[in-house]
Coordinates of C-alpha atoms in Angstrom, one line a residue:
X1 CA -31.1 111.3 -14.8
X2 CA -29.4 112.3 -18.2
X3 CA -32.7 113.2 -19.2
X4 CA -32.4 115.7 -16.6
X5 CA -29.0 117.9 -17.8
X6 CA -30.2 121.1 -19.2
X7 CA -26.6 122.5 -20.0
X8 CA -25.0 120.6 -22.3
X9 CA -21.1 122.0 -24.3
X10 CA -21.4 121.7 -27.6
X11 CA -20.4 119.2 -29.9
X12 CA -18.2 121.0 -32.6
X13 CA -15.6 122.6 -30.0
X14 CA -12.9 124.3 -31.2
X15 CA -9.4 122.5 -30.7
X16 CA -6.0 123.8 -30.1
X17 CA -2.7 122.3 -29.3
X18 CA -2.5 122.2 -25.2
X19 CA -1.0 123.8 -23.0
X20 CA 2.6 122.5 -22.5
X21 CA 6.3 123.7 -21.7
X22 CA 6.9 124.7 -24.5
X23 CA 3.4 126.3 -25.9
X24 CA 1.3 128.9 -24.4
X25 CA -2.4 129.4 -24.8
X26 CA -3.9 132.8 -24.6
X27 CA -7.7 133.7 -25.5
X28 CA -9.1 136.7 -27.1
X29 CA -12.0 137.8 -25.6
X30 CA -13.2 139.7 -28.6
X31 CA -12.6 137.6 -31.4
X32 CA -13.4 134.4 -29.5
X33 CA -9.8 133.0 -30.8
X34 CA -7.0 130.7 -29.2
X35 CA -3.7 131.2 -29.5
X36 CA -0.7 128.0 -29.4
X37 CA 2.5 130.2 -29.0
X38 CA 5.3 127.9 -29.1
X39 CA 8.7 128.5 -28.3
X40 CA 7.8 132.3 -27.8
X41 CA 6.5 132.2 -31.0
X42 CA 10.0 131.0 -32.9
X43 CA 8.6 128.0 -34.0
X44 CA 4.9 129.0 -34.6
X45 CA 1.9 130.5 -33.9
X46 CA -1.7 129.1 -34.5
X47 CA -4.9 130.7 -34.2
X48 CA -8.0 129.5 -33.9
X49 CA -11.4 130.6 -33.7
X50 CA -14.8 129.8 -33.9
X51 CA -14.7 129.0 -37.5
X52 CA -12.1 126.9 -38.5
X53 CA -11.9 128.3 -41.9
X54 CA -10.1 131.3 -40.3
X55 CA -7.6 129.9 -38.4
X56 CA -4.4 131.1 -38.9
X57 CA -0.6 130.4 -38.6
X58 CA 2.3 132.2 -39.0
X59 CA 6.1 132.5 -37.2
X60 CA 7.6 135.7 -35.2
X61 CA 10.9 136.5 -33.8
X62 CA 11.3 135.4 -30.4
X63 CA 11.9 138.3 -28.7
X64 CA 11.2 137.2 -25.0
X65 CA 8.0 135.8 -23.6
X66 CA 4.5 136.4 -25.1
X67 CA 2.4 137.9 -21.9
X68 CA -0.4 138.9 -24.0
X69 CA -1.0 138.5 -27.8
X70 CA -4.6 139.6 -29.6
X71 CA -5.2 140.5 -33.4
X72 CA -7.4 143.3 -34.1
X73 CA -11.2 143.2 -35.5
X74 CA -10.6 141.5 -38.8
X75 CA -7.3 140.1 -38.0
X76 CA -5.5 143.2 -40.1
X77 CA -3.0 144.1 -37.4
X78 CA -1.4 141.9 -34.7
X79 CA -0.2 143.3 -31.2
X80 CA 2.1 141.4 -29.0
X81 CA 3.4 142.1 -25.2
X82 CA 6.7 140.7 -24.2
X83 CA 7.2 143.5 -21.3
X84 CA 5.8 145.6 -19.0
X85 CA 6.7 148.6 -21.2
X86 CA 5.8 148.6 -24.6
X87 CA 3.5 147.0 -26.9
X88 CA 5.1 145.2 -30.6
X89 CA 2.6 145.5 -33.5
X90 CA 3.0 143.2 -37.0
X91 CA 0.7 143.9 -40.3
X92 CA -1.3 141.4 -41.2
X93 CA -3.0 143.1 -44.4
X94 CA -1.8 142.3 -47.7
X95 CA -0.4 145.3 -49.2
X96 CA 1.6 146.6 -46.5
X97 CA 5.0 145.2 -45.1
X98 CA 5.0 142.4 -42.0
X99 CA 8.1 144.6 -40.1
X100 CA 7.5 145.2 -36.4
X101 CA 6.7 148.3 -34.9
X102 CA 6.4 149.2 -31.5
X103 CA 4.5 151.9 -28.8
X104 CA 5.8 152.4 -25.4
X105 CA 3.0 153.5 -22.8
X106 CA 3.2 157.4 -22.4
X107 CA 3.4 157.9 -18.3
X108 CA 6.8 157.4 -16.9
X109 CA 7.0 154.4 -14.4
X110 CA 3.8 153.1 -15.6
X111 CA 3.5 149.2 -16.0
X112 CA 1.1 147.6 -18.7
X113 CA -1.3 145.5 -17.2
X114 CA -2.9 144.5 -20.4
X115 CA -4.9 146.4 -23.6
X116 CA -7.8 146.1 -25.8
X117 CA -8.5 146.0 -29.5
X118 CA -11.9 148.6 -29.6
X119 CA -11.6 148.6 -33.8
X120 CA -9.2 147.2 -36.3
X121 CA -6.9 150.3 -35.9
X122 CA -7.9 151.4 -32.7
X123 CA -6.5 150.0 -28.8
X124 CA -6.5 151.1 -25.4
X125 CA -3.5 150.2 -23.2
X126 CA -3.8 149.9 -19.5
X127 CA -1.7 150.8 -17.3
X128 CA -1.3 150.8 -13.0
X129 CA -1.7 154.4 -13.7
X130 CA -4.7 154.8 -16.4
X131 CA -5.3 153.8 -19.5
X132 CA -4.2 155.1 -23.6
X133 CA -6.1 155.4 -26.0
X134 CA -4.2 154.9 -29.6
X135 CA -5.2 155.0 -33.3
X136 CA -2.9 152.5 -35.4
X137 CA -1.3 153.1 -38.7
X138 CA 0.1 150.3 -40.2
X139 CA 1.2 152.1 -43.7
X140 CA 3.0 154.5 -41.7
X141 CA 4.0 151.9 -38.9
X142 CA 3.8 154.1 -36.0
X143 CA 1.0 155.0 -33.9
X144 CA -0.9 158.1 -32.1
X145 CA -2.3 159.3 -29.4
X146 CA -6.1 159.8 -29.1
X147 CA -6.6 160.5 -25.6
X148 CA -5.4 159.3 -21.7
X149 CA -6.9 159.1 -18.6
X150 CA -4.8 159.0 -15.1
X151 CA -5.9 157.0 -12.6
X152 CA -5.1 154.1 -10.3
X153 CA -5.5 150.8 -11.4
X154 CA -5.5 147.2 -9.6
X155 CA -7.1 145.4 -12.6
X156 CA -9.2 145.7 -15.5
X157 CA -12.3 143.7 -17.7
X158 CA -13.6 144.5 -21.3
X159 CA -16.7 143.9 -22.6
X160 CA -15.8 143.7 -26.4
X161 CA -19.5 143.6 -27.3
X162 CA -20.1 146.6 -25.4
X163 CA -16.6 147.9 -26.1
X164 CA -16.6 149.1 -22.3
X165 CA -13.6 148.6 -20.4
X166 CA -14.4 148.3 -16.5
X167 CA -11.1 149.9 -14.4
X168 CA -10.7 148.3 -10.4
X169 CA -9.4 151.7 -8.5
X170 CA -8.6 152.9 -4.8
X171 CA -6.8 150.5 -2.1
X172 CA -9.9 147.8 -1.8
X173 CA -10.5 147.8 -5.3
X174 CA -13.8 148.0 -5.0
X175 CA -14.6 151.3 -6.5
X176 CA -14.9 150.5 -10.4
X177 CA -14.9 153.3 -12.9
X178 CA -16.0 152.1 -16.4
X179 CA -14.9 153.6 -20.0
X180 CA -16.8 153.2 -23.1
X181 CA -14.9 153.1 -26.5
X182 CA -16.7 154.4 -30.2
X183 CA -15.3 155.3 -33.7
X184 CA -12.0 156.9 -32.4
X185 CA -13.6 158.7 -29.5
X186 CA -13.3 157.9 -25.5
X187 CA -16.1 158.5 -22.5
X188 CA -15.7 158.6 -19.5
X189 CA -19.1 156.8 -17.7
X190 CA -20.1 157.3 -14.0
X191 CA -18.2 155.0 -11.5
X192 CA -19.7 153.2 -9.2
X193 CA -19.2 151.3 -5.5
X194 CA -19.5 147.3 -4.9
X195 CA -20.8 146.7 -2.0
X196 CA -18.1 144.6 0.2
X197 CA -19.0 142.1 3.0
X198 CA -16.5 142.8 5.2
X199 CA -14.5 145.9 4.9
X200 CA -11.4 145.2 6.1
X201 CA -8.7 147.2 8.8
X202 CA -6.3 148.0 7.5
X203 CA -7.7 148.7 4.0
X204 CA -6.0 146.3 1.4
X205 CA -7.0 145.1 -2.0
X206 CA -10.8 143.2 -1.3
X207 CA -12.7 142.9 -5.1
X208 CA -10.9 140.6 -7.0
X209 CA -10.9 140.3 -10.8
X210 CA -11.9 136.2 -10.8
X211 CA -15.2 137.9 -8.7
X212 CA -16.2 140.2 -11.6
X213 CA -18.0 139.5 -15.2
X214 CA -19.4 142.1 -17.1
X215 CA -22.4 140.6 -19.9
X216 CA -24.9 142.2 -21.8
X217 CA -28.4 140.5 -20.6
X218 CA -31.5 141.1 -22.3
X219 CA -29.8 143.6 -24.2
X220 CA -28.9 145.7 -21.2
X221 CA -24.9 145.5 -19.6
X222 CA -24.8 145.0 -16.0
X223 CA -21.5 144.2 -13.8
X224 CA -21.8 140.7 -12.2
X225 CA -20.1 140.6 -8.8
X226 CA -19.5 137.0 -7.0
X227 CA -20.1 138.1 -3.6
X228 CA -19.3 135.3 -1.0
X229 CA -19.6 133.8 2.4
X230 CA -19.2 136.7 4.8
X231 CA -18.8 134.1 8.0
X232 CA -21.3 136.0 9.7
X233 CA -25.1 134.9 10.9
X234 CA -27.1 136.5 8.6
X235 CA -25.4 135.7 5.7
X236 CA -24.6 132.1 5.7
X237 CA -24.3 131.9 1.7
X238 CA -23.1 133.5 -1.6
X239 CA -24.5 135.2 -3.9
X240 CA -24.5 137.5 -7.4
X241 CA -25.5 141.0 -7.3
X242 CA -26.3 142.5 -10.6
X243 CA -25.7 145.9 -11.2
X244 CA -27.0 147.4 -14.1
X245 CA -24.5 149.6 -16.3
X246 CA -26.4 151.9 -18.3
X247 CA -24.6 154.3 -21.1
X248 CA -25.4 157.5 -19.7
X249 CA -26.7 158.1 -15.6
X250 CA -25.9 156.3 -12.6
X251 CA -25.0 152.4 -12.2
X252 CA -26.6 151.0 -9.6
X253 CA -27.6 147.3 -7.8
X254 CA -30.6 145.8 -9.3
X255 CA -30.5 142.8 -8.9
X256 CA -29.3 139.7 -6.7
X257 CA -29.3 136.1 -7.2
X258 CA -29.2 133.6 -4.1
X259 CA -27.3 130.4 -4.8
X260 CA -27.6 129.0 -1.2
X261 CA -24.2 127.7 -1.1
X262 CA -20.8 128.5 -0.9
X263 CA -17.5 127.5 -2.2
X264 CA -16.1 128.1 -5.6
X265 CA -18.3 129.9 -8.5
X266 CA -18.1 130.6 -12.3
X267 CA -20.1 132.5 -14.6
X268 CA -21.5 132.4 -18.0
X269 CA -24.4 134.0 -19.7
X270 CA -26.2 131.7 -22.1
X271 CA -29.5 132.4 -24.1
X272 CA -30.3 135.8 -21.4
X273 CA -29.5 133.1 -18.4
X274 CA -27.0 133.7 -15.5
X275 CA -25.7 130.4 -15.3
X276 CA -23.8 130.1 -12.1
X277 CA -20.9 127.5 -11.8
X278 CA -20.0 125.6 -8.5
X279 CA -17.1 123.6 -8.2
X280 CA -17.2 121.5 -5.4
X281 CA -20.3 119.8 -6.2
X282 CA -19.9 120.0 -10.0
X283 CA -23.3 121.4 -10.5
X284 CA -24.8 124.5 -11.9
X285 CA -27.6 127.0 -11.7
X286 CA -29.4 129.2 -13.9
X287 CA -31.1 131.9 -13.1
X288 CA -33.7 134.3 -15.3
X289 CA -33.6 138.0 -14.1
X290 CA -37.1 138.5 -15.8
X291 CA -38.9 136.0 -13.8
X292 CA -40.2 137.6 -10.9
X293 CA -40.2 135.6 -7.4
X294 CA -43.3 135.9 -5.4
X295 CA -42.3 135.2 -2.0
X296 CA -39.2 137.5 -2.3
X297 CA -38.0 140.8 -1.9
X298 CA -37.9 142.9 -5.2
X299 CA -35.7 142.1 -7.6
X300 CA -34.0 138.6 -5.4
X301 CA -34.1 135.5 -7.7
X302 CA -33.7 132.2 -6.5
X303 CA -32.6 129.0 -9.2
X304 CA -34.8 128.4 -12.1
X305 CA -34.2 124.8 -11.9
X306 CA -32.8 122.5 -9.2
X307 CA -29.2 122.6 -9.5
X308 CA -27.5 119.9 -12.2
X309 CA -24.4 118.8 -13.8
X310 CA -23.8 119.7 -17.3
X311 CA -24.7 117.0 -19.5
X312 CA -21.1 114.0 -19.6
X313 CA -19.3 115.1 -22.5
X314 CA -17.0 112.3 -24.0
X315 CA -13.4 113.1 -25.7
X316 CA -12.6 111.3 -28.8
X317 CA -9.0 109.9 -28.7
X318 CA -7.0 111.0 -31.6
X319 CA -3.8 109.9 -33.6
X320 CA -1.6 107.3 -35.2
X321 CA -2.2 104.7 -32.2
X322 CA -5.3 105.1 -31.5
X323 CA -7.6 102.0 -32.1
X324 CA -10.6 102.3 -34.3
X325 CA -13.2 100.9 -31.3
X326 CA -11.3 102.4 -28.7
X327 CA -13.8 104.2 -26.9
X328 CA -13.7 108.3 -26.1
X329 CA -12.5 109.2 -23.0
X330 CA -14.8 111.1 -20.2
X331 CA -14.3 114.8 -20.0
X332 CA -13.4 116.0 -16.3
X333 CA -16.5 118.6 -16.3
X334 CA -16.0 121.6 -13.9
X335 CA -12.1 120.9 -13.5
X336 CA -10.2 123.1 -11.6
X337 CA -8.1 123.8 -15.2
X338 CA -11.4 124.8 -16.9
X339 CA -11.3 128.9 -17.4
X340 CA -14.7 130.5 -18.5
X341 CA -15.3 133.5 -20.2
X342 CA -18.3 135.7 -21.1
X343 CA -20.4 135.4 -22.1
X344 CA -20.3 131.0 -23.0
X345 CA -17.2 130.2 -23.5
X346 CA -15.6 127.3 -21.3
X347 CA -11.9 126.4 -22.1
X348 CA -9.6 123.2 -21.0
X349 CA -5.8 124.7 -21.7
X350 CA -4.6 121.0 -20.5
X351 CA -7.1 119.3 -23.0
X352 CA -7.0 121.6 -26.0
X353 CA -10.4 122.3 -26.5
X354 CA -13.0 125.4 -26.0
X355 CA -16.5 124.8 -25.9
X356 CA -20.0 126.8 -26.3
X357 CA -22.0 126.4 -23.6
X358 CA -25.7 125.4 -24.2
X359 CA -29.2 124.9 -23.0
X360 CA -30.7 122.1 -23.5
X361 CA -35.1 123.3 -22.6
X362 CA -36.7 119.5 -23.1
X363 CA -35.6 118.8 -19.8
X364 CA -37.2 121.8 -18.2
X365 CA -40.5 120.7 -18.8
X366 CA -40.6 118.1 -16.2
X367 CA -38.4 119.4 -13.8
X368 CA -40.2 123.0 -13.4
X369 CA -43.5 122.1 -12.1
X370 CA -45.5 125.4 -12.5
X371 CA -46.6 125.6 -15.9
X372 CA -47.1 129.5 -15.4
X373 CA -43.6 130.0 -14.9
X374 CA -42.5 127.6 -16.8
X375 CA -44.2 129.0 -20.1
X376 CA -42.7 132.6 -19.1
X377 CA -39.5 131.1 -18.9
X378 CA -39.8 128.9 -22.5
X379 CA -41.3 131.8 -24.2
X380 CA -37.8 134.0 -23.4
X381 CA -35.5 131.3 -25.1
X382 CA -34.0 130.5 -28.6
X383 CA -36.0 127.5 -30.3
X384 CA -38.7 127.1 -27.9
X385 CA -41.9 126.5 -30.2
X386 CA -41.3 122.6 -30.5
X387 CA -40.9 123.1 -26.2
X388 CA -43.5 124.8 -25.9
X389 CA -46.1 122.9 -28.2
X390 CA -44.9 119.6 -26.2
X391 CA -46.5 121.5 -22.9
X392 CA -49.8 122.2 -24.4
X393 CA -49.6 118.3 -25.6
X394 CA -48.4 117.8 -22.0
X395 CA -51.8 119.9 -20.3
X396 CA -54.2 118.9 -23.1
X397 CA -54.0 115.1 -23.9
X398 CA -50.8 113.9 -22.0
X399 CA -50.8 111.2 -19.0
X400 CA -50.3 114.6 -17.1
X401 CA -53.2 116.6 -18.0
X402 CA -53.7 119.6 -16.2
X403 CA -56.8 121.0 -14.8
X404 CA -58.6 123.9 -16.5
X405 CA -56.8 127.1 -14.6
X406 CA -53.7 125.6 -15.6
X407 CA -54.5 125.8 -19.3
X408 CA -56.1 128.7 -18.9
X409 CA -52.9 130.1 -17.5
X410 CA -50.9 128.6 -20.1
X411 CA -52.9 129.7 -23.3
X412 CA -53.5 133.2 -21.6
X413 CA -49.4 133.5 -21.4
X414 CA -49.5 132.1 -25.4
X415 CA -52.3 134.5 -26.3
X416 CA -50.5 137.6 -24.7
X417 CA -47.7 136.7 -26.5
X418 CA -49.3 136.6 -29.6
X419 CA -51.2 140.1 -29.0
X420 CA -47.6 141.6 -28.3
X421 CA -46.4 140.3 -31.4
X422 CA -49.5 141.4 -33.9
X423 CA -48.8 145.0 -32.1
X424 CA -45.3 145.1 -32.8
X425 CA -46.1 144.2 -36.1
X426 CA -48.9 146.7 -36.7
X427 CA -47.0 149.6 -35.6
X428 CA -43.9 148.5 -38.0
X429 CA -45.9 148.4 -40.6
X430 CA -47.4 151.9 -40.0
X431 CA -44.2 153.4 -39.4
X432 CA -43.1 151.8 -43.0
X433 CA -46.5 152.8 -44.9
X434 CA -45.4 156.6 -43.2
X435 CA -42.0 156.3 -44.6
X436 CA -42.4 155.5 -48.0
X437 CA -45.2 157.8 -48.3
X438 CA -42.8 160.7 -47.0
X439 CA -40.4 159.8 -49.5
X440 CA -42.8 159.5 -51.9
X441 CA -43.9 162.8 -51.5
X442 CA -40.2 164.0 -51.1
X443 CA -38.9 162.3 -54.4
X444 CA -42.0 164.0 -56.0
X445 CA -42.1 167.1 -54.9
X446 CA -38.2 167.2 -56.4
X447 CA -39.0 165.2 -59.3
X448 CA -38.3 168.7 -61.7
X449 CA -35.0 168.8 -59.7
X450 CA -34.0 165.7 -60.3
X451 CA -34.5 165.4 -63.9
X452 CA -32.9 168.8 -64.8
X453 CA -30.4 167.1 -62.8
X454 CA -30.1 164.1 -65.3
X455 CA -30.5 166.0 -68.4
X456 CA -27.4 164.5 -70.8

């Protein structure tokens, strides 16, 4: 069986000081990084992120509790909420003082849900009532306005690799009107409906945040919505509808993935995968929007692979007391404590530790029996040549050898591959032979220019 656990966390996590009484742990989405506030910061703050090498840790005033604490790209400016009201901001970069300043959101009687780092001197605050859009200027320690948009808001997601934040509006919620965020300017991109189950009577708030992930997949964005269990006939289990979020045109639904069960879900996108979390029976799912299903409906996916835990991952004790052959102690995988965040990030507050999800593709090779599909689905990963060249052994020579239309299939899938990649290739290099005899020409054709130019 543990040869069968194709998801696996990885084995370098990064480790923080757990949550406790007296320290809070907050994660930036956009600079992957943890932060242990302690004591409302009075007695220290550490940051850590992917590598250790930038951690950080420094001390602040405590001016009342930390809701919400994030540096900026680069860690050059820090930005703190304590209330509803304001934002504080602290310099981090060498030449300039550490002093506090602070912005209070522009529209009366508006409450900050939360904000967004979009540069390292550039944020967005969001409010119930819209969102503000402000430059930063830590030598002058005060701050501007760029641009604001009013409108309701219920909640809000940001997609830092995207820089797009996604707004919840109207009573159900379920009306979502996306931004997108570049070099200091602010567009406004076409909203779009989900699609609810049930609409309910009276109307009340229906999409909730914990239900929507936005990921870039295959290079594209889409918003992910967990829809689930409608209690009705014809829809007797959950699933995740993916629609696609272009930068310019309309959004809409294009695609939706059946996980034939219901309960509690998670999301995480690893390696172009939708890997779909379910609590209860402490399995997962992945899902691959480019394979095509025969026997369904366009665009409907059905699991990859038969659903499996992730792979047992072990917890080394640490400390003083610990005894050298003491053995680690099992991790509680899919704990109700775990949060996960886009696009493969899985975090344990109680534990102290954040983790990479991973995909482990040795074990898919027995456990997907249709070589066809199962060579699409290698040839889309990271590292799959060593996978890959164990399936021909597999087909050619193995105890499993297959018959000839199965390695015709398999070596017809390698070969097209191959054709795709010497085309590529071909045109580069014709575009580049183009280029550098344009600027050949160019740089010639000037050459009297540019040596007058140069004339001591």
């Amino acid at each position: 069986m543990s040869d069968e656990h194709y998801l696996e966390l990885c084995d370098n996590p990064v480790q923080f000081e757990n949550a406790s009484s007296v320290n809070n742990v907050f994660f930036d989405e956009a600079n992957k990084q943890v932060f242990a506030v302690r004591s409302g910061g009075a007695t220290g703050v550490v940051v850590k992120g992917p590598d250790d090498k930038n951690s950080v840790a420094f001390r602040m005033d405590d001016k009342g509790e930390v809701k919400c604490i994030k540096f900026s790209i680069g860690n050059k400016i820090l930005a703190v909420q304590r209330t509803s009201k304001s934002v504080d901001f602290i310099n981090f970069m060498p030449d300039y003082p550490h002093t506090e300043f602070s912005q209070e959101c522009k529209t009366k009687n508006a409450s900050v849900l939360g904000f967004c780092w979009t540069n390292w001197n550039e944020i967005v605050f969001i409010t119930d009532q819209g969102i503000e859009f402000y430059q930063v200027f830590p030598d002058k320690r005060s701050v501007k306005l760029l641009k604001s948009q009013s409108i309701n808001v219920n909640w809000y997601q940001y997609c830092p690799e995207t820089a797009v934040i996604l707004l919840s509006t109207t009573v159900q919620g379920n009306v979502l009107q996306p931004f997108a965020f570049r070099s200091g300017t602010m567009s406004k991109m076409s909203k779009f409906e989900i699609e609810l189950p049930v609409v309910p009577k009276p109307a009340k708030l229906s999409l909730s945040e914990r239900d929507i992930a936005m990921a870039t997949i295959y290079g594209q964005l889409y918003v992910m919505y967990l829809k689930h269990h409608s209690r009705t006939a014809n829809s007797p289990s959950a699933e995740v509808v993916l629609y696609h979020l272009p930068r310019e045109g309309a959004c809409k639904k294009s695609h939706v993935l059946k996980l034939n069960t219901t309960g509690k879900f998670a999301l995480n996108i690893v390696d172009n995968l939708v890997v779909v979390h379910h609590q209860s029976s402490q399995t997962s799912l992945i899902f691959d929007i480019r394979l095509r299903e025969p026997d369904c409906a366009v665009n409907t996916h059905q699991p990859v692979l038969p659903a499996r835990s992730i792979h047992p991952y072990r917890i080394p004790l640490s400390g003083p007391t610990v005894v050298p052959s003491q053995p680690a102690v099992p991790c509680q995988l899919y704990s109700s404590s775990w949060s996960v965040f886009q696009p493969d990030i899985i975090i344990s507050a109680s534990e102290g530790y954040l983790w990479y999800l991973q995909v482990k593709l040795p074990p898919t090779v027995n456990l997907l029996q249709d070589k066809g599909k199962l060579m699409d689905f290698l040839l889309r990963r990271r590292d799959c040549k060593m996978v890959i060249l164990s399936v021909c052994s597999q087909i050619l020579e193995g105890g499993e050898k297959g018959s000839l239309p199965v390695v015709a299939t398999v070596f017809d899938k390698l070969n097209q591959v191959y054709k795709e990649y010497l085309e590529a290739e071909q045109t580069y290099t014709l575009v580049l032979t183009h280029t550098r005899t344009h600027t050949h020409t160019h740089t010639h054709g000037h050459m009297s220019q540019i040596e007058i130019y140069n004339i001591p």
